[in-house]
Amino acid sequence: MEPNPKPDPTSVRPLLSKPAGADEFQFILNQAERDQQTRSSLIHTRVGGRATRWNWHRFILAGFILATVSSASVWAGETEDLKAEVQRLQDESQANKAELQELRSQIQLLRQLVKNQNQTGSTNSSTISNETLQENLAGVRSDVQTLRDQLNRSIDSTISPNNNKIPTSTRPVQLYSTIQVQGLVSDNDLKATTANSVSGGKVVQGTNSTAQGFKINNFIVGFQGTLFRDYADANNVYYNLSVDAVSPNQNNFNIQPYDVYLGYNILPTINAEKPQLNIQIGQQIKQFGVEAVQGDAYVTTINRAGFVSSLGLLTRDVGALVNGTLFVHDDFGDNYTVPLIQYYAGVFNGAGANTLNYSGQVAPNARLVLNAPVDYNSWWRGLSVGGSYYGGYVTNLITSTKQSLIQDASRYGADISWIHSPFGITAEYVYGNDGIGGGSTPALRGINESGFAVTAFYQWGEKYEKDFSNQDRHDDWFPQTYQPFVRIEEYNDDKHDPVTGIVDNNVQTIYTLGFNWFFAATTKLQFNYRYIDNSRTAPHAENQFITQFQYGF
Amino acid sequence: MKIQYYLPIITAAILAGTAGVHAEDKPSVIRVGNVGSGYGQPYTTGVGGVLAAKGWLDAEFKPDGIKIEENYFTLAGPAINEALANNSVDIAEYGDLPAIIGKAAGLKTIVLAGQRGLQTYVGVPSKSTVQSIEELKGKRVGVAKGTYMHLSFDRKIAQLGLTEKDFDLVNIKTGDGENALAAASIDAYVEGSGVLRLRDLGLAKIIYDNKHDPEDWKGQSVLVVQESFYKKYPDLTKRFLKTWLKAQRWECDEANRKESLEIDANTGTPLAYITEDRSGIQQIAVYNPLLDEAVINHFKFAVKFSKEHSLIKREFEVDPWFDQKLLAEALTEISWQP
């Protein structure tokens, strides 16, 4: 800290002749006042042409000594010198008084100038404002450039090998995730044919009992972005890379690739009213039905319908898929665009995630969706009808022999949905046909499998109004939304023994009543009650309460 | 345990919770829809901006325990139409074309007051050789479709003997459109005063503005209320309108011009460009709330024009849409004759 900085007597007058704004004059005025205070606390003396500071203490001390010496009449020979010194000090004091008076005059002058400047500024505000704005604009641009340079230098230095603290990328990257924490309570243990037991310090699950408690149900972290951005037509090259912690019921996480693909917008995407055509190559989800392709953020229930996993629809596969739209209806007055036709066509290995196909055959996948081409205000808005196909041949790798077993495993699906906020209803039916001879117990491979799910929900809150959430707010605002729903689903897995010819008709029916609370932009709390009527296993009925907290970033 | 025991209990609980939502005789909140800015700022321009800055609506309804919820829709008029359709806002102010499109599509809205004189610009990339709208024939022109700028542009090209089909018209919202123009990925962009910023940055040239065109060509905006809200809360609607008109009266006072422009600048558009946009235009020419003959004729023409140019699917009567009686009463009660 610098106490009482030495005033510079030349710091006032030169600035007086320079045009300045009112703020600048005020600053000078304040500075002059500080100078005055500073000078008031100092006595300047000049000895041999050099300025020497005397404070009041020294001045009083000198007077005291002088008086003492005079009254004592000691060292009479020096009295005259001391008197001369006192006289000189008094002269200096007078000079300082004159200087203070001059400073006061300057301050008065400055005050007058400030007043005049303010008056001038108010009468010619528009002219001065524009000129000043232009100057300020140029200054701001210069400052921005300087800051940009500084930031670049900072980043350069930060990412140097010796100081690598900030992750960087050569291309734009968006990081995303989905995490599900789930808790389950079931009454199945009470009815299990064999209760849980303890053996060797470990709990052994009983027959037909349901594992209960808390678990991390899903864990996905991914990156997505563009590898090439076409500013003219938006024929972009994009990518997606995510990993999933599969087998969440196990004691350990197995981190595996989830969605790993490269995409290209074959037709321009700059105009959403025009048809679109894209291709995606890599590991991705097969386009089949409604339930399987919904992102976790949009699935109404905690658990997807049973047939989704049983028929392998959720399993990622490696292949190439084209998708596009035709006959796009654009209601620009409501910012609503819907294509009459959405189509998907592709080929996959058919062997599951990141698994090679040794058979030389591929598994085709196709889906066609017809949407109601209507305005946003139409009652038919959100109505879609779809049909899906997947299969033909799929291969299963026999690890021990490294041979592939070719199986017929076709899947057919039909769906209809009407998502018309605040309500929505979806219905989906899936039929599967598996060839004989697959799996570790070929005799028990199923022939016909089918399932359906019907879901209805009502909601209050604006989460599904796409533009309502897209608002400018001061805080981390999000429209809270409450969504009760009901669902009935069934999965029929007809086991067929080709040797004996016995067909075991197994039907599992699940009724779900639930409530979703979207309480933040990427976060929801879900409550599901499930009544499971299972004709295959004993006992035949089970009640489950599941709570799930899903969040992401 | 059978499902029959659970379903009635849980269903009843859900229905009871839902039924309790509309139990009060006055709303706990009045939800206002505003056109947001393209710069990510939770502010709007004009009367809505002044009301928010001054807190006059909050002050009016706070004694009743009614909260004012301001919504600033980034995607402007079309987004407000969506919110009105979903009954997510009660009162909104937005441009003429989106209001017409919404009404034609079946939105049950009532116009309470007006505003006029909104200008439109056409900018081209700085290196473009295009100097007129005619030279844009066959080229890619960006516009936020469904906004008042869209209607103003269509009226101008109609005067030139052109239609939208003569251009490759691309629907781009404000922020994206400016970026596209700066990157020269479109041949022109139709928007408000935001293009002035690109001009000063050397990224665009302005080849047209409708500042000196007939007043009827310029954009207008309206304050609308949901018919259901109006019928349910007529007194609250009138109080809202009176407060709105007080702010509009404040806007019309030339003494408040500087502060008015500064409030508009909260949206992120620099004050210099707002000032330039409004230079030479009287405040009353913009903030006159009357639904007078000029406004009615503007909307009647706009409805007919929009139908002819396939912007709407059906025409509707403009006169019953405007509640002249309530506006007159409100003006009388605040002793203002603009």
PDB file of N, CA, C and O in Angstrom, chain A residues 190-230:
ATOM      1  N   LEU A 190     -41.676 -64.064  -0.768  1.00  0.00           N
ATOM      2  CA  LEU A 190     -42.588 -64.767   0.136  1.00  0.00           C
ATOM      3  C   LEU A 190     -43.213 -65.983  -0.525  1.00  0.00           C
ATOM      4  O   LEU A 190     -43.622 -66.923   0.138  1.00  0.00           O
ATOM      5  N   LYS A 191     -43.264 -65.935  -1.845  1.00  0.00           N
ATOM      6  CA  LYS A 191     -43.920 -67.017  -2.557  1.00  0.00           C
ATOM      7  C   LYS A 191     -42.927 -67.904  -3.299  1.00  0.00           C
ATOM      8  O   LYS A 191     -43.324 -68.802  -4.024  1.00  0.00           O
ATOM      9  N   ALA A 192     -41.652 -67.613  -3.154  1.00  0.00           N
ATOM     10  CA  ALA A 192     -40.659 -68.386  -3.887  1.00  0.00           C
ATOM     11  C   ALA A 192     -40.695 -69.845  -3.459  1.00  0.00           C
ATOM     12  O   ALA A 192     -40.940 -70.173  -2.293  1.00  0.00           O
ATOM     13  N   THR A 193     -40.464 -70.695  -4.419  1.00  0.00           N
ATOM     14  CA  THR A 193     -40.471 -72.128  -4.100  1.00  0.00           C
ATOM     15  C   THR A 193     -39.278 -72.480  -3.223  1.00  0.00           C
ATOM     16  O   THR A 193     -39.326 -73.412  -2.431  1.00  0.00           O
ATOM     17  N   THR A 194     -38.204 -71.743  -3.392  1.00  0.00           N
ATOM     18  CA  THR A 194     -37.054 -71.916  -2.518  1.00  0.00           C
ATOM     19  C   THR A 194     -36.623 -70.540  -2.021  1.00  0.00           C
ATOM     20  O   THR A 194     -36.366 -69.652  -2.836  1.00  0.00           O
ATOM     21  N   ALA A 195     -36.579 -70.365  -0.725  1.00  0.00           N
ATOM     22  CA  ALA A 195     -36.240 -69.060  -0.185  1.00  0.00           C
ATOM     23  C   ALA A 195     -34.745 -68.797  -0.313  1.00  0.00           C
ATOM     24  O   ALA A 195     -33.937 -69.722  -0.519  1.00  0.00           O
ATOM     25  N   ASN A 196     -34.390 -67.541  -0.194  1.00  0.00           N
ATOM     26  CA  ASN A 196     -32.976 -67.198  -0.173  1.00  0.00           C
ATOM     27  C   ASN A 196     -32.309 -67.868   1.019  1.00  0.00           C
ATOM     28  O   ASN A 196     -32.910 -68.052   2.080  1.00  0.00           O
ATOM     29  N   SER A 197     -31.036 -68.220   0.828  1.00  0.00           N
ATOM     30  CA  SER A 197     -30.318 -68.863   1.926  1.00  0.00           C
ATOM     31  C   SER A 197     -28.912 -68.290   1.988  1.00  0.00           C
ATOM     32  O   SER A 197     -28.474 -67.571   1.095  1.00  0.00           O
ATOM     33  N   VAL A 198     -28.243 -68.631   3.070  1.00  0.00           N
ATOM     34  CA  VAL A 198     -26.876 -68.163   3.261  1.00  0.00           C
ATOM     35  C   VAL A 198     -25.962 -69.360   3.249  1.00  0.00           C
ATOM     36  O   VAL A 198     -26.195 -70.353   3.952  1.00  0.00           O
ATOM     37  N   SER A 199     -24.940 -69.275   2.408  1.00  0.00           N
ATOM     38  CA  SER A 199     -24.007 -70.379   2.307  1.00  0.00           C
ATOM     39  C   SER A 199     -22.598 -69.817   2.201  1.00  0.00           C
ATOM     40  O   SER A 199     -22.303 -69.040   1.276  1.00  0.00           O
ATOM     41  N   GLY A 200     -21.783 -70.177   3.152  1.00  0.00           N
ATOM     42  CA  GLY A 200     -20.399 -69.708   3.116  1.00  0.00           C
ATOM     43  C   GLY A 200     -20.280 -68.202   3.186  1.00  0.00           C
ATOM     44  O   GLY A 200     -19.386 -67.624   2.567  1.00  0.00           O
ATOM     45  N   GLY A 201     -21.206 -67.607   3.908  1.00  0.00           N
ATOM     46  CA  GLY A 201     -21.156 -66.164   4.036  1.00  0.00           C
ATOM     47  C   GLY A 201     -21.784 -65.434   2.870  1.00  0.00           C
ATOM     48  O   GLY A 201     -21.845 -64.203   2.849  1.00  0.00           O
ATOM     49  N   LYS A 202     -22.275 -66.126   1.866  1.00  0.00           N
ATOM     50  CA  LYS A 202     -22.882 -65.503   0.703  1.00  0.00           C
ATOM     51  C   LYS A 202     -24.373 -65.834   0.661  1.00  0.00           C
ATOM     52  O   LYS A 202     -24.784 -66.933   1.020  1.00  0.00           O
ATOM     53  N   VAL A 203     -25.134 -64.855   0.210  1.00  0.00           N
ATOM     54  CA  VAL A 203     -26.564 -65.079   0.058  1.00  0.00           C
ATOM     55  C   VAL A 203     -26.808 -65.757  -1.279  1.00  0.00           C
ATOM     56  O   VAL A 203     -26.359 -65.281  -2.327  1.00  0.00           O
ATOM     57  N   VAL A 204     -27.520 -66.866  -1.225  1.00  0.00           N
ATOM     58  CA  VAL A 204     -27.852 -67.599  -2.440  1.00  0.00           C
ATOM     59  C   VAL A 204     -29.316 -67.350  -2.758  1.00  0.00           C
ATOM     60  O   VAL A 204     -30.188 -67.563  -1.906  1.00  0.00           O
ATOM     61  N   GLN A 205     -29.544 -66.861  -3.967  1.00  0.00           N
ATOM     62  CA  GLN A 205     -30.908 -66.525  -4.347  1.00  0.00           C
ATOM     63  C   GLN A 205     -31.750 -67.776  -4.506  1.00  0.00           C
ATOM     64  O   GLN A 205     -31.332 -68.751  -5.142  1.00  0.00           O
ATOM     65  N   GLY A 206     -32.929 -67.727  -3.944  1.00  0.00           N
ATOM     66  CA  GLY A 206     -33.812 -68.873  -4.017  1.00  0.00           C
ATOM     67  C   GLY A 206     -34.484 -68.974  -5.374  1.00  0.00           C
ATOM     68  O   GLY A 206     -34.494 -68.033  -6.165  1.00  0.00           O
ATOM     69  N   THR A 207     -35.064 -70.107  -5.632  1.00  0.00           N
ATOM     70  CA  THR A 207     -35.759 -70.321  -6.896  1.00  0.00           C
ATOM     71  C   THR A 207     -36.961 -69.388  -7.010  1.00  0.00           C
ATOM     72  O   THR A 207     -37.763 -69.264  -6.089  1.00  0.00           O
ATOM     73  N   ASN A 208     -37.067 -68.780  -8.166  1.00  0.00           N
ATOM     74  CA  ASN A 208     -38.188 -67.890  -8.454  1.00  0.00           C
ATOM     75  C   ASN A 208     -38.232 -66.630  -7.586  1.00  0.00           C
ATOM     76  O   ASN A 208     -39.212 -65.897  -7.625  1.00  0.00           O
ATOM     77  N   SER A 209     -37.247 -66.379  -6.805  1.00  0.00           N
ATOM     78  CA  SER A 209     -37.264 -65.146  -6.019  1.00  0.00           C
ATOM     79  C   SER A 209     -36.704 -64.012  -6.877  1.00  0.00           C
ATOM     80  O   SER A 209     -35.964 -64.227  -7.825  1.00  0.00           O
ATOM     81  N   THR A 210     -37.101 -62.817  -6.545  1.00  0.00           N
ATOM     82  CA  THR A 210     -36.682 -61.650  -7.301  1.00  0.00           C
ATOM     83  C   THR A 210     -35.614 -60.903  -6.510  1.00  0.00           C
ATOM     84  O   THR A 210     -35.786 -60.641  -5.323  1.00  0.00           O
ATOM     85  N   ALA A 211     -34.520 -60.565  -7.200  1.00  0.00           N
ATOM     86  CA  ALA A 211     -33.477 -59.791  -6.539  1.00  0.00           C
ATOM     87  C   ALA A 211     -34.033 -58.417  -6.196  1.00  0.00           C
ATOM     88  O   ALA A 211     -34.629 -57.749  -7.032  1.00  0.00           O
ATOM     89  N   GLN A 212     -33.851 -58.005  -4.966  1.00  0.00           N
ATOM     90  CA  GLN A 212     -34.421 -56.741  -4.512  1.00  0.00           C
ATOM     91  C   GLN A 212     -33.323 -55.801  -4.042  1.00  0.00           C
ATOM     92  O   GLN A 212     -32.173 -56.183  -3.886  1.00  0.00           O
ATOM     93  N   GLY A 213     -33.729 -54.551  -3.799  1.00  0.00           N
ATOM     94  CA  GLY A 213     -32.773 -53.580  -3.278  1.00  0.00           C
ATOM     95  C   GLY A 213     -32.441 -52.526  -4.314  1.00  0.00           C
ATOM     96  O   GLY A 213     -33.171 -52.319  -5.289  1.00  0.00           O
ATOM     97  N   PHE A 214     -31.342 -51.863  -4.081  1.00  0.00           N
ATOM     98  CA  PHE A 214     -30.924 -50.771  -4.957  1.00  0.00           C
ATOM     99  C   PHE A 214     -29.877 -51.264  -5.952  1.00  0.00           C
ATOM    100  O   PHE A 214     -29.081 -52.148  -5.641  1.00  0.00           O
ATOM    101  N   LYS A 215     -29.879 -50.634  -7.109  1.00  0.00           N
ATOM    102  CA  LYS A 215     -28.859 -50.961  -8.092  1.00  0.00           C
ATOM    103  C   LYS A 215     -28.733 -49.805  -9.086  1.00  0.00           C
ATOM    104  O   LYS A 215     -29.643 -48.976  -9.219  1.00  0.00           O
ATOM    105  N   ILE A 216     -27.607 -49.772  -9.750  1.00  0.00           N
ATOM    106  CA  ILE A 216     -27.439 -48.840 -10.867  1.00  0.00           C
ATOM    107  C   ILE A 216     -27.925 -49.579 -12.102  1.00  0.00           C
ATOM    108  O   ILE A 216     -27.299 -50.534 -12.553  1.00  0.00           O
ATOM    109  N   ASN A 217     -29.046 -49.167 -12.606  1.00  0.00           N
ATOM    110  CA  ASN A 217     -29.711 -49.912 -13.664  1.00  0.00           C
ATOM    111  C   ASN A 217     -29.109 -49.647 -15.034  1.00  0.00           C
ATOM    112  O   ASN A 217     -29.133 -50.502 -15.902  1.00  0.00           O
ATOM    113  N   ASN A 218     -28.623 -48.458 -15.217  1.00  0.00           N
ATOM    114  CA  ASN A 218     -28.081 -48.105 -16.518  1.00  0.00           C
ATOM    115  C   ASN A 218     -27.011 -47.043 -16.338  1.00  0.00           C
ATOM    116  O   ASN A 218     -27.109 -46.203 -15.439  1.00  0.00           O
ATOM    117  N   PHE A 219     -26.042 -47.101 -17.200  1.00  0.00           N
ATOM    118  CA  PHE A 219     -24.923 -46.167 -17.064  1.00  0.00           C
ATOM    119  C   PHE A 219     -24.337 -45.963 -18.457  1.00  0.00           C
ATOM    120  O   PHE A 219     -23.654 -46.826 -18.984  1.00  0.00           O
ATOM    121  N   ILE A 220     -24.668 -44.841 -19.065  1.00  0.00           N
ATOM    122  CA  ILE A 220     -24.196 -44.557 -20.422  1.00  0.00           C
ATOM    123  C   ILE A 220     -23.490 -43.204 -20.418  1.00  0.00           C
ATOM    124  O   ILE A 220     -24.031 -42.224 -19.901  1.00  0.00           O
ATOM    125  N   VAL A 221     -22.324 -43.178 -20.979  1.00  0.00           N
ATOM    126  CA  VAL A 221     -21.599 -41.917 -21.160  1.00  0.00           C
ATOM    127  C   VAL A 221     -21.151 -41.864 -22.613  1.00  0.00           C
ATOM    128  O   VAL A 221     -20.641 -42.861 -23.141  1.00  0.00           O
ATOM    129  N   GLY A 222     -21.356 -40.736 -23.245  1.00  0.00           N
ATOM    130  CA  GLY A 222     -21.019 -40.670 -24.664  1.00  0.00           C
ATOM    131  C   GLY A 222     -20.575 -39.300 -25.127  1.00  0.00           C
ATOM    132  O   GLY A 222     -20.652 -38.305 -24.395  1.00  0.00           O
ATOM    133  N   PHE A 223     -20.091 -39.299 -26.337  1.00  0.00           N
ATOM    134  CA  PHE A 223     -19.661 -38.070 -27.001  1.00  0.00           C
ATOM    135  C   PHE A 223     -20.330 -38.035 -28.371  1.00  0.00           C
ATOM    136  O   PHE A 223     -20.480 -39.059 -29.019  1.00  0.00           O
ATOM    137  N   GLN A 224     -20.672 -36.834 -28.791  1.00  0.00           N
ATOM    138  CA  GLN A 224     -21.186 -36.697 -30.149  1.00  0.00           C
ATOM    139  C   GLN A 224     -20.826 -35.318 -30.675  1.00  0.00           C
ATOM    140  O   GLN A 224     -20.557 -34.396 -29.910  1.00  0.00           O
ATOM    141  N   GLY A 225     -20.810 -35.224 -31.984  1.00  0.00           N
ATOM    142  CA  GLY A 225     -20.449 -33.944 -32.587  1.00  0.00           C
ATOM    143  C   GLY A 225     -20.313 -34.093 -34.080  1.00  0.00           C
ATOM    144  O   GLY A 225     -20.761 -35.082 -34.679  1.00  0.00           O
ATOM    145  N   THR A 226     -19.715 -33.118 -34.698  1.00  0.00           N
ATOM    146  CA  THR A 226     -19.522 -33.147 -36.142  1.00  0.00           C
ATOM    147  C   THR A 226     -18.042 -33.259 -36.463  1.00  0.00           C
ATOM    148  O   THR A 226     -17.201 -32.649 -35.803  1.00  0.00           O
ATOM    149  N   LEU A 227     -17.760 -34.042 -37.471  1.00  0.00           N
ATOM    150  CA  LEU A 227     -16.387 -34.146 -37.963  1.00  0.00           C
ATOM    151  C   LEU A 227     -16.173 -33.207 -39.146  1.00  0.00           C
ATOM    152  O   LEU A 227     -15.058 -32.821 -39.452  1.00  0.00           O
ATOM    153  N   PHE A 228     -17.263 -32.902 -39.817  1.00  0.00           N
ATOM    154  CA  PHE A 228     -17.216 -31.917 -40.892  1.00  0.00           C
ATOM    155  C   PHE A 228     -18.529 -31.156 -40.896  1.00  0.00           C
ATOM    156  O   PHE A 228     -19.597 -31.767 -40.923  1.00  0.00           O
ATOM    157  N   ARG A 229     -18.444 -29.863 -40.845  1.00  0.00           N
ATOM    158  CA  ARG A 229     -19.662 -29.048 -40.864  1.00  0.00           C
ATOM    159  C   ARG A 229     -19.733 -28.287 -42.184  1.00  0.00           C
ATOM    160  O   ARG A 229     -18.844 -27.504 -42.503  1.00  0.00           O
ATOM    161  N   ASP A 230     -20.788 -28.558 -42.899  1.00  0.00           N
ATOM    162  CA  ASP A 230     -21.001 -27.896 -44.183  1.00  0.00           C
ATOM    163  C   ASP A 230     -21.894 -26.680 -43.944  1.00  0.00           C
ATOM    164  O   ASP A 230     -23.087 -26.831 -43.692  1.00  0.00           O
TER     165      ASP A 230
END
